[in-house]
Amino acid sequence: MKSIFTKLMLTAAVVTAPFMASADGHSDDLTYILVSHAPDSDSWWNTIKNGIALAGDQMGVTVEYRNPPTGDLADMARIIEQAAASQPDGIITTLADYDVLAGPITAAVDQGIDVIIMNSGTPEQTREVGALMFVGQPEYDAGLAAGQRAKGDGVESFVCVNHVISNTVVGERCRGFADGLGVDLGDSMIDSGQDPAEIKNRVTAYLTANPETDAILTLGPTSADPTILAVQEMGIAGDIYFGTFDLGTEIVKGIKDGTIQWGIDQQPFLQAYLPVVVLANYDRYGVLPGNNINSGPGFVTADALGKVEEFAGEFR
């Protein structure tokens, strides 16, 4: 990994799509398209862009990144259809909502396009749409592990701040956390939206109305960053148990100063990098891993920041 990070640090800026490369001399002109559900405002996906940039460079293939600018899933479905119509050698896509996206993904597979599901979705859903494999973090299992850890730390109640309520798979993190604690999810999951000011207000309102709440669980930087501000303004930073999914600059600062107990790293870099490598080797040599690839979860705490702090928001 040292050589990978060294090469990444030589990159002057985050590479945007399309990213074209032929560094290793291959002349088979392979083209892949990665379609995500993320809106343009979600900086967490910069790591995904860096992952496909490096993989494209190393494998000598063209990789394009496409997404719905506002995060609208119906728009994402159309983008998948457009990607399939261009007949790429492969499509890498999230499966943020099975009901909305299964149709266009299955249609792409039926056209003979190799598909890998990454980040959002499940291995079961991956099989149902006919994709080659799933690369990502099993969301329920990650939430369960987080809940069991929090239970061991004495937590009995929590609020889950869900900024992507339409993404039912991500919501499994909240359900897993509740099951890990051994409590009902009930009203403990709030739909925070994605506006930072509104997230801060809704978290503040919930904690004010439910002062007995032991813990906060956020699902990524979009919800974690405003929640950090909320607990700071309420004067409870470091007193209320705070765990989060994913990493980012403010999250790492929060772990370092004691506001956040841990962050769960699903390693988005690998979620983007590995599918490109797998598809290129599958197209060229017919080799394919026999199982899905779990990229997480891994707990990041204050005593294990190291390179995580150095690369948070870019490659971690």
GROMACS .gro file of C-alpha atoms in nm:
model
  316
    1MET     CA    1   0.000   0.000   0.000
    2LYS     CA    2   0.293   0.230   0.055
    3SER     CA    3   0.361   0.255  -0.317
    4ILE     CA    4  -0.008   0.326  -0.387
    5PHE     CA    5  -0.025   0.614  -0.142
    6THR     CA    6   0.306   0.752  -0.266
    7LYS     CA    7   0.171   0.761  -0.617
    8LEU     CA    8  -0.154   0.917  -0.502
    9MET     CA    9   0.026   1.199  -0.325
   10LEU     CA   10   0.195   1.290  -0.651
   11THR     CA   11  -0.146   1.367  -0.797
   12ALA     CA   12  -0.190   1.744  -0.796
   13ALA     CA   13  -0.566   1.740  -0.756
   14VAL     CA   14  -0.863   1.511  -0.735
   15VAL     CA   15  -0.917   1.365  -1.080
   16THR     CA   16  -1.262   1.414  -1.226
   17ALA     CA   17  -1.432   1.201  -1.486
   18PRO     CA   18  -1.371   1.092  -1.748
   19PHE     CA   19  -1.026   0.964  -1.655
   20MET     CA   20  -0.826   0.809  -1.939
   21ALA     CA   21  -0.508   0.610  -1.901
   22SER     CA   22  -0.284   0.370  -2.089
   23ALA     CA   23   0.022   0.372  -1.866
   24ASP     CA   24   0.086  -0.003  -1.886
   25GLY     CA   25   0.083  -0.021  -2.264
   26HIS     CA   26  -0.244  -0.212  -2.312
   27SER     CA   27  -0.413  -0.124  -2.638
   28ASP     CA   28  -0.748  -0.300  -2.594
   29ASP     CA   29  -0.929   0.029  -2.527
   30LEU     CA   30  -1.137  -0.097  -2.237
   31THR     CA   31  -1.390   0.154  -2.105
   32TYR     CA   32  -1.578   0.136  -1.776
   33ILE     CA   33  -1.839   0.368  -1.628
   34LEU     CA   34  -1.895   0.411  -1.254
   35VAL     CA   35  -2.241   0.542  -1.165
   36SER     CA   36  -2.301   0.658  -0.808
   37HIS     CA   37  -2.611   0.784  -0.628
   38ALA     CA   38  -2.421   1.074  -0.469
   39PRO     CA   39  -2.514   1.438  -0.529
   40ASP     CA   40  -2.243   1.677  -0.640
   41SER     CA   41  -2.238   1.827  -0.290
   42ASP     CA   42  -2.118   1.506  -0.121
   43SER     CA   43  -1.739   1.538  -0.091
   44TRP     CA   44  -1.707   1.185   0.051
   45TRP     CA   45  -1.710   1.060  -0.307
   46ASN     CA   46  -1.383   1.236  -0.390
   47THR     CA   47  -1.215   0.924  -0.253
   48ILE     CA   48  -1.411   0.715  -0.505
   49LYS     CA   49  -1.289   0.940  -0.785
   50ASN     CA   50  -0.931   0.901  -0.667
   51GLY     CA   51  -0.977   0.524  -0.654
   52ILE     CA   52  -1.093   0.492  -1.014
   53ALA     CA   53  -0.825   0.738  -1.127
   54LEU     CA   54  -0.546   0.527  -0.984
   55ALA     CA   55  -0.697   0.199  -1.103
   56GLY     CA   56  -0.748   0.339  -1.453
   57ASP     CA   57  -0.388   0.456  -1.462
   58GLN     CA   58  -0.246   0.128  -1.338
   59MET     CA   59  -0.466  -0.097  -1.554
   60GLY     CA   60  -0.446   0.116  -1.868
   61VAL     CA   61  -0.820   0.161  -1.912
   62THR     CA   62  -1.067   0.448  -1.944
   63VAL     CA   63  -1.293   0.505  -1.642
   64GLU     CA   64  -1.576   0.759  -1.631
   65TYR     CA   65  -1.761   0.879  -1.322
   66ARG     CA   66  -2.127   0.974  -1.354
   67ASN     CA   67  -2.386   1.072  -1.092
   68PRO     CA   68  -2.718   1.253  -1.051
   69PRO     CA   69  -2.624   1.612  -0.956
   70THR     CA   70  -2.896   1.636  -0.689
   71GLY     CA   71  -2.884   1.272  -0.580
   72ASP     CA   72  -3.222   1.196  -0.739
   73LEU     CA   73  -3.247   0.818  -0.781
   74ALA     CA   74  -3.484   0.835  -1.078
   75ASP     CA   75  -3.219   1.047  -1.248
   76MET     CA   76  -2.959   0.786  -1.153
   77ALA     CA   77  -3.170   0.515  -1.319
   78ARG     CA   78  -3.168   0.718  -1.641
   79ILE     CA   79  -2.791   0.762  -1.615
   80ILE     CA   80  -2.747   0.384  -1.590
   81GLU     CA   81  -2.966   0.340  -1.898
   82GLN     CA   82  -2.760   0.599  -2.086
   83ALA     CA   83  -2.437   0.435  -1.975
   84ALA     CA   84  -2.558   0.096  -2.099
   85ALA     CA   85  -2.665   0.248  -2.431
   86SER     CA   86  -2.307   0.363  -2.489
   87GLN     CA   87  -2.197  -0.004  -2.470
   88PRO     CA   88  -1.902   0.022  -2.230
   89ASP     CA   89  -1.703  -0.288  -2.143
   90GLY     CA   90  -1.836  -0.273  -1.790
   91ILE     CA   91  -2.049  -0.072  -1.549
   92ILE     CA   92  -1.971  -0.026  -1.180
   93THR     CA   93  -2.271   0.106  -0.990
   94THR     CA   94  -2.423   0.150  -0.650
   95LEU     CA   95  -2.758  -0.015  -0.576
   96ALA     CA   96  -2.898   0.250  -0.344
   97ASP     CA   97  -3.263   0.157  -0.399
   98TYR     CA   98  -3.342  -0.186  -0.539
   99ASP     CA   99  -3.693  -0.095  -0.656
  100VAL     CA  100  -3.569   0.203  -0.858
  101LEU     CA  101  -3.241   0.068  -0.992
  102ALA     CA  102  -3.283  -0.308  -1.037
  103GLY     CA  103  -3.459  -0.264  -1.372
  104PRO     CA  104  -3.192  -0.062  -1.556
  105ILE     CA  105  -2.910  -0.267  -1.401
  106THR     CA  106  -3.070  -0.595  -1.508
  107ALA     CA  107  -3.129  -0.450  -1.855
  108ALA     CA  108  -2.759  -0.365  -1.882
  109VAL     CA  109  -2.665  -0.721  -1.783
  110ASP     CA  110  -2.912  -0.856  -2.040
  111GLN     CA  111  -2.730  -0.650  -2.304
  112GLY     CA  112  -2.413  -0.842  -2.225
  113ILE     CA  113  -2.247  -0.570  -2.014
  114ASP     CA  114  -2.050  -0.687  -1.712
  115VAL     CA  115  -2.170  -0.515  -1.396
  116ILE     CA  116  -2.016  -0.490  -1.050
  117ILE     CA  117  -2.220  -0.350  -0.761
  118MET     CA  118  -2.020  -0.136  -0.519
  119ASN     CA  119  -2.084   0.056  -0.197
  120SER     CA  120  -2.464   0.023  -0.172
  121GLY     CA  121  -2.662  -0.295  -0.211
  122THR     CA  122  -2.627  -0.649  -0.081
  123PRO     CA  123  -2.472  -0.971  -0.215
  124GLU     CA  124  -2.826  -1.112  -0.246
  125GLN     CA  125  -2.945  -0.815  -0.453
  126THR     CA  126  -2.627  -0.839  -0.660
  127ARG     CA  127  -2.715  -1.196  -0.757
  128GLU     CA  128  -3.075  -1.100  -0.833
  129VAL     CA  129  -2.975  -0.835  -1.089
  130GLY     CA  130  -2.717  -1.066  -1.247
  131ALA     CA  131  -2.408  -0.865  -1.156
  132LEU     CA  132  -2.068  -1.030  -1.126
  133MET     CA  133  -2.002  -0.946  -0.763
  134PHE     CA  134  -2.046  -0.698  -0.478
  135VAL     CA  135  -1.760  -0.486  -0.340
  136GLY     CA  136  -1.845  -0.298  -0.023
  137GLN     CA  137  -1.939  -0.307   0.340
  138PRO     CA  138  -2.227  -0.528   0.460
  139GLU     CA  139  -2.428  -0.246   0.616
  140TYR     CA  140  -2.641  -0.436   0.866
  141ASP     CA  141  -2.338  -0.633   0.989
  142ALA     CA  142  -2.141  -0.310   1.031
  143GLY     CA  143  -2.423  -0.151   1.229
  144LEU     CA  144  -2.457  -0.464   1.442
  145ALA     CA  145  -2.085  -0.461   1.525
  146ALA     CA  146  -2.109  -0.091   1.615
  147GLY     CA  147  -2.410  -0.152   1.838
  148GLN     CA  148  -2.241  -0.441   2.016
  149ARG     CA  149  -1.936  -0.222   2.076
  150ALA     CA  150  -2.152   0.060   2.211
  151LYS     CA  151  -2.345  -0.182   2.435
  152GLY     CA  152  -2.015  -0.297   2.581
  153ASP     CA  153  -1.941   0.068   2.656
  154GLY     CA  154  -2.266   0.102   2.851
  155VAL     CA  155  -2.494   0.258   2.587
  156GLU     CA  156  -2.865   0.177   2.619
  157SER     CA  157  -3.036   0.435   2.394
  158PHE     CA  158  -2.939   0.631   2.084
  159VAL     CA  159  -3.042   0.853   1.796
  160CYS     CA  160  -2.940   0.764   1.441
  161VAL     CA  161  -2.899   1.071   1.218
  162ASN     CA  162  -2.988   0.948   0.868
  163HIS     CA  163  -2.911   1.198   0.592
  164VAL     CA  164  -2.994   0.952   0.310
  165ILE     CA  165  -3.332   0.823   0.419
  166SER     CA  166  -3.418   0.720   0.061
  167ASN     CA  167  -3.121   0.480   0.059
  168THR     CA  168  -3.280   0.188   0.237
  169VAL     CA  169  -2.959  -0.014   0.242
  170VAL     CA  170  -2.772   0.255   0.435
  171GLY     CA  171  -3.060   0.264   0.680
  172GLU     CA  172  -2.966  -0.093   0.771
  173ARG     CA  173  -2.677   0.058   0.968
  174CYS     CA  174  -2.930   0.207   1.210
  175ARG     CA  175  -3.126  -0.117   1.239
  176GLY     CA  176  -2.808  -0.317   1.296
  177PHE     CA  177  -2.698  -0.072   1.565
  178ALA     CA  178  -3.030  -0.107   1.746
  179ASP     CA  179  -3.009  -0.485   1.730
  180GLY     CA  180  -2.653  -0.472   1.860
  181LEU     CA  181  -2.775  -0.274   2.159
  182GLY     CA  182  -3.070  -0.508   2.200
  183VAL     CA  183  -3.332  -0.233   2.165
  184ASP     CA  184  -3.607  -0.149   1.917
  185LEU     CA  185  -3.515   0.106   1.650
  186GLY     CA  186  -3.855   0.269   1.689
  187ASP     CA  187  -3.831   0.648   1.659
  188SER     CA  188  -3.457   0.653   1.718
  189MET     CA  189  -3.380   0.713   1.349
  190ILE     CA  190  -3.444   1.067   1.229
  191ASP     CA  191  -3.460   1.191   0.870
  192SER     CA  192  -3.215   1.479   0.889
  193GLY     CA  193  -3.202   1.578   0.522
  194GLN     CA  194  -2.874   1.698   0.375
  195ASP     CA  195  -2.875   2.070   0.454
  196PRO     CA  196  -2.607   2.127   0.723
  197ALA     CA  197  -2.804   2.391   0.911
  198GLU     CA  198  -3.118   2.176   0.913
  199ILE     CA  199  -2.923   1.871   1.031
  200LYS     CA  200  -2.778   2.069   1.322
  201ASN     CA  201  -3.123   2.200   1.413
  202ARG     CA  202  -3.289   1.859   1.400
  203VAL     CA  203  -3.018   1.695   1.610
  204THR     CA  204  -3.041   1.975   1.865
  205ALA     CA  205  -3.419   1.947   1.874
  206TYR     CA  206  -3.409   1.569   1.922
  207LEU     CA  207  -3.152   1.579   2.201
  208THR     CA  208  -3.338   1.862   2.373
  209ALA     CA  209  -3.663   1.666   2.361
  210ASN     CA  210  -3.491   1.340   2.459
  211PRO     CA  211  -3.221   1.437   2.712
  212GLU     CA  212  -3.188   1.075   2.831
  213THR     CA  213  -3.033   0.973   2.496
  214ASP     CA  214  -2.703   0.794   2.561
  215ALA     CA  215  -2.551   0.799   2.213
  216ILE     CA  216  -2.548   0.948   1.867
  217LEU     CA  217  -2.485   0.751   1.548
  218THR     CA  218  -2.424   0.942   1.225
  219LEU     CA  219  -2.393   0.782   0.882
  220GLY     CA  220  -2.118   0.987   0.722
  221PRO     CA  221  -1.957   1.332   0.706
  222THR     CA  222  -2.276   1.491   0.569
  223SER     CA  223  -2.457   1.422   0.896
  224ALA     CA  224  -2.155   1.396   1.127
  225ASP     CA  225  -2.011   1.743   1.062
  226PRO     CA  226  -2.326   1.940   1.158
  227THR     CA  227  -2.386   1.702   1.450
  228ILE     CA  228  -2.040   1.784   1.583
  229LEU     CA  229  -2.141   2.151   1.581
  230ALA     CA  230  -2.470   2.068   1.752
  231VAL     CA  231  -2.313   1.886   2.047
  232GLN     CA  232  -2.047   2.155   2.079
  233GLU     CA  233  -2.308   2.432   2.094
  234MET     CA  234  -2.512   2.230   2.345
  235GLY     CA  235  -2.204   2.187   2.564
  236ILE     CA  236  -2.217   1.806   2.559
  237ALA     CA  237  -1.925   1.732   2.326
  238GLY     CA  238  -1.722   1.454   2.483
  239ASP     CA  239  -2.000   1.374   2.731
  240ILE     CA  240  -2.246   1.206   2.496
  241TYR     CA  241  -2.132   0.884   2.326
  242PHE     CA  242  -2.080   0.959   1.955
  243GLY     CA  243  -1.998   0.708   1.684
  244THR     CA  244  -2.007   0.758   1.310
  245PHE     CA  245  -1.975   0.578   0.983
  246ASP     CA  246  -1.709   0.687   0.735
  247LEU     CA  247  -1.427   0.934   0.773
  248GLY     CA  248  -1.357   1.294   0.682
  249THR     CA  249  -1.151   1.587   0.800
  250GLU     CA  250  -1.396   1.703   1.071
  251ILE     CA  251  -1.464   1.346   1.183
  252VAL     CA  252  -1.094   1.282   1.232
  253LYS     CA  253  -1.065   1.605   1.431
  254GLY     CA  254  -1.361   1.491   1.640
  255ILE     CA  255  -1.200   1.155   1.712
  256LYS     CA  256  -0.877   1.327   1.803
  257ASP     CA  257  -1.034   1.574   2.049
  258GLY     CA  258  -1.267   1.319   2.209
  259THR     CA  259  -1.598   1.441   2.063
  260ILE     CA  260  -1.631   1.117   1.864
  261GLN     CA  261  -1.545   0.777   2.013
  262TRP     CA  262  -1.490   0.597   1.682
  263GLY     CA  263  -1.543   0.613   1.309
  264ILE     CA  264  -1.620   0.311   1.092
  265ASP     CA  265  -1.403   0.301   0.782
  266GLN     CA  266  -1.566   0.116   0.493
  267GLN     CA  267  -1.261   0.199   0.276
  268PRO     CA  268  -1.428   0.369  -0.022
  269PHE     CA  269  -1.095   0.382  -0.201
  270LEU     CA  270  -1.104   0.003  -0.230
  271GLN     CA  271  -1.472   0.007  -0.329
  272ALA     CA  272  -1.377   0.205  -0.640
  273TYR     CA  273  -1.027   0.074  -0.707
  274LEU     CA  274  -1.095  -0.300  -0.686
  275PRO     CA  275  -1.389  -0.321  -0.932
  276VAL     CA  276  -1.180  -0.157  -1.204
  277VAL     CA  277  -0.896  -0.402  -1.144
  278VAL     CA  278  -1.135  -0.698  -1.137
  279LEU     CA  279  -1.311  -0.595  -1.459
  280ALA     CA  280  -0.985  -0.532  -1.646
  281ASN     CA  281  -0.843  -0.870  -1.550
  282TYR     CA  282  -1.176  -1.040  -1.627
  283ASP     CA  283  -1.190  -0.884  -1.974
  284ARG     CA  284  -0.828  -0.959  -2.051
  285TYR     CA  285  -0.771  -1.298  -1.891
  286GLY     CA  286  -1.111  -1.436  -1.791
  287VAL     CA  287  -1.020  -1.448  -1.421
  288LEU     CA  288  -1.270  -1.348  -1.153
  289PRO     CA  289  -1.265  -1.369  -0.772
  290GLY     CA  290  -1.499  -1.640  -0.650
  291ASN     CA  291  -1.658  -1.433  -0.374
  292ASN     CA  292  -1.783  -1.085  -0.299
  293ILE     CA  293  -1.527  -0.851  -0.142
  294ASN     CA  294  -1.599  -0.693   0.197
  295SER     CA  295  -1.419  -0.358   0.222
  296GLY     CA  296  -1.523  -0.298   0.586
  297PRO     CA  297  -1.608  -0.239   0.863
  298GLY     CA  298  -1.304  -0.128   1.054
  299PHE     CA  299  -1.312   0.087   1.368
  300VAL     CA  300  -1.085   0.392   1.375
  301THR     CA  301  -1.018   0.532   1.724
  302ALA     CA  302  -0.795   0.805   1.863
  303ASP     CA  303  -0.506   0.565   1.921
  304ALA     CA  304  -0.505   0.445   1.560
  305LEU     CA  305  -0.524   0.757   1.345
  306GLY     CA  306  -0.182   0.765   1.177
  307LYS     CA  307  -0.224   0.754   0.801
  308VAL     CA  308  -0.599   0.779   0.842
  309GLU     CA  309  -0.560   1.137   0.964
  310GLU     CA  310  -0.316   1.213   0.685
  311PHE     CA  311  -0.541   1.088   0.408
  312ALA     CA  312  -0.892   1.146   0.547
  313GLY     CA  313  -1.124   1.302   0.292
  314GLU     CA  314  -0.896   1.213   0.004
  315PHE     CA  315  -0.802   0.846   0.014
  316ARG     CA  316  -0.958   0.726   0.342
   0.00000   0.00000   0.00000
